[in-house]
Amino acid sequence: MSEPSPESFEPSGPIASIGDGLTRACQAIAALALLCIVIINGANVVARYFFAKPFPWAEEAMIMFMILGVFTGAIAVTWRNIHIRIDTFVERSSIPVQRIIRIAATLASMAVLFIVAWSSYGIVRLLFEYGQTTDALEFPMWIPQSFVTIGLVVIAILMFTRLVLTKARA
């Protein structure tokens, strides 16, 4: 019988419980964001075609909810380790090689996430300093942009946490 793959281990313990709770909260936020998009879009269709008065702010609001939904959903996907990947060659490797490849891939992904998050933080800071708002809603632009920054940082932290917890169990 062969040794189980490092990917088959699921984190457990108090830290894993926090990750699971965060995942459930993020899924609820993503679902609510999607529900808001559907409601706004449906109401806008009725307003446009039945009353000839569409909501000028609908597209902006839906985009903000979409950003929120995407990044909270990505947090949940990361913790549950169910993102799409092509790992045919990794799975055909020996268990020690699989571990090395997965550790290297996780560290490389974290590095990219932190670099992009740092750039995103710079944009958020500028939007906040300049008081930039959206055209129709006049909503502060730094808030939806911060969903990106926060999402990327949380994803990187969760990747590291899964890596450490999985390594401890292996």
XYZ file of C-alpha atoms in Angstrom:
170
model
C 0.000 0.000 0.000
C 1.398 3.390 -0.961
C 1.842 6.339 1.388
C -0.938 8.947 1.128
C -0.209 12.101 -0.802
C 0.586 15.244 1.201
C -2.507 16.786 -0.421
C -4.755 14.197 1.259
C -4.041 15.584 4.736
C -6.595 18.020 6.094
C -5.584 20.430 8.846
C -7.066 19.766 12.287
C -6.963 21.400 15.688
C -7.807 24.899 16.922
C -6.090 26.730 14.063
C -7.940 24.568 11.554
C -11.202 25.381 13.343
C -10.453 29.095 12.911
C -9.727 28.495 9.213
C -12.972 26.549 8.848
C -14.930 29.328 10.568
C -13.304 31.940 8.356
C -14.191 29.828 5.332
C -17.844 29.584 6.358
C -17.987 33.350 6.957
C -16.353 34.044 3.579
C -18.776 31.713 1.815
C -21.715 33.484 3.455
C -20.330 36.888 2.406
C -19.760 35.654 -1.156
C -23.297 34.243 -1.303
C -24.774 37.488 0.021
C -22.751 39.489 -2.490
C -24.065 37.304 -5.314
C -27.605 37.652 -3.988
C -27.209 41.443 -3.911
C -25.989 41.383 -7.517
C -29.026 39.363 -8.604
C -31.438 41.639 -6.720
C -29.875 44.847 -8.036
C -29.751 43.498 -11.578
C -33.360 42.267 -11.442
C -34.605 45.544 -9.975
C -32.656 47.491 -12.582
C -34.222 45.459 -15.396
C -37.704 46.218 -14.028
C -36.834 49.905 -13.554
C -35.389 50.161 -17.075
C -38.036 48.301 -19.088
C -41.203 49.020 -17.115
C -40.538 52.530 -15.846
C -37.839 53.750 -18.280
C -35.759 54.846 -15.264
C -32.765 52.564 -14.729
C -30.611 52.971 -11.639
C -27.500 54.949 -12.640
C -25.574 53.363 -9.774
C -26.475 49.712 -10.444
C -23.393 48.750 -12.446
C -21.006 50.299 -9.915
C -22.714 48.540 -7.026
C -22.730 45.189 -8.827
C -19.021 45.507 -9.638
C -18.231 46.218 -5.985
C -20.252 43.212 -4.854
C -18.540 41.102 -7.526
C -15.087 42.070 -6.242
C -16.169 41.262 -2.690
C -17.656 37.921 -3.753
C -14.631 36.886 -5.794
C -12.075 37.580 -3.091
C -14.092 36.118 -0.219
C -14.771 33.067 -2.362
C -11.074 32.772 -3.156
C -10.289 32.773 0.564
C -12.681 29.842 1.094
C -11.294 27.957 -1.902
C -7.726 28.437 -0.665
C -8.414 27.122 2.831
C -10.290 24.100 1.494
C -7.548 23.508 -1.073
C -10.055 23.028 -3.896
C -8.635 25.461 -6.432
C -8.070 24.289 -9.977
C -4.587 23.018 -10.685
C -2.912 20.737 -13.130
C -0.765 18.398 -11.083
C -0.427 15.337 -13.305
C 3.374 15.351 -13.134
C 3.386 16.097 -9.417
C 1.087 13.157 -8.637
C 3.292 10.824 -10.683
C 6.336 11.825 -8.613
C 7.488 10.163 -5.448
C 6.068 11.436 -2.151
C 9.279 13.302 -1.157
C 9.414 15.025 -4.571
C 5.700 15.886 -4.281
C 6.343 17.557 -0.938
C 9.252 19.580 -2.307
C 7.270 20.699 -5.357
C 4.219 21.648 -3.269
C 6.312 23.575 -0.745
C 8.135 25.430 -3.533
C 4.851 26.174 -5.340
C 3.228 27.441 -2.140
C 6.168 29.699 -1.310
C 6.303 31.048 -4.872
C 2.546 31.699 -4.827
C 2.830 33.477 -1.487
C 5.625 35.670 -2.815
C 3.534 36.690 -5.832
C 0.481 37.316 -3.652
C 2.417 39.561 -1.269
C 3.980 41.527 -4.149
C 0.584 42.108 -5.760
C -0.974 42.890 -2.355
C 1.721 45.489 -1.697
C 0.984 47.146 -5.037
C -2.728 47.001 -4.293
C -2.121 48.578 -0.893
C -0.356 51.480 -2.625
C -3.427 52.031 -4.787
C -5.756 51.825 -1.779
C -3.616 54.349 0.097
C -3.674 56.788 -2.833
C -7.418 56.416 -3.334
C -7.925 57.099 0.368
C -5.565 60.096 0.441
C -7.149 61.688 -2.631
C -10.699 60.946 -1.471
C -11.535 59.291 -4.797
C -15.201 58.283 -5.099
C -17.247 56.432 -7.692
C -19.143 58.501 -10.256
C -22.740 57.413 -9.633
C -22.711 56.256 -6.012
C -20.093 58.717 -4.795
C -18.805 55.815 -2.706
C -15.157 55.860 -1.533
C -13.117 53.868 -4.062
C -10.610 52.690 -1.472
C -13.197 50.401 0.134
C -13.849 47.997 -2.776
C -10.177 48.194 -3.766
C -9.236 47.146 -0.236
C -11.194 43.897 -0.778
C -8.450 42.945 -3.224
C -5.601 43.792 -0.850
C -7.178 42.080 2.153
C -8.145 39.043 0.084
C -4.639 38.564 -1.296
C -3.010 38.856 2.133
C -5.486 36.481 3.765
C -5.034 33.962 0.940
C -1.243 34.056 1.392
C -1.580 33.622 5.162
C -3.965 30.695 4.721
C -1.612 29.076 2.201
C 1.222 29.324 4.715
C -0.991 28.020 7.529
C -2.098 25.001 5.462
C 1.506 24.351 4.510
C 2.668 24.396 8.142
C -0.259 22.320 9.430
C 0.094 19.787 6.622
C 3.866 19.576 7.150
C 3.321 19.015 10.903
C 0.969 16.094 10.193
C 3.084 14.525 7.445
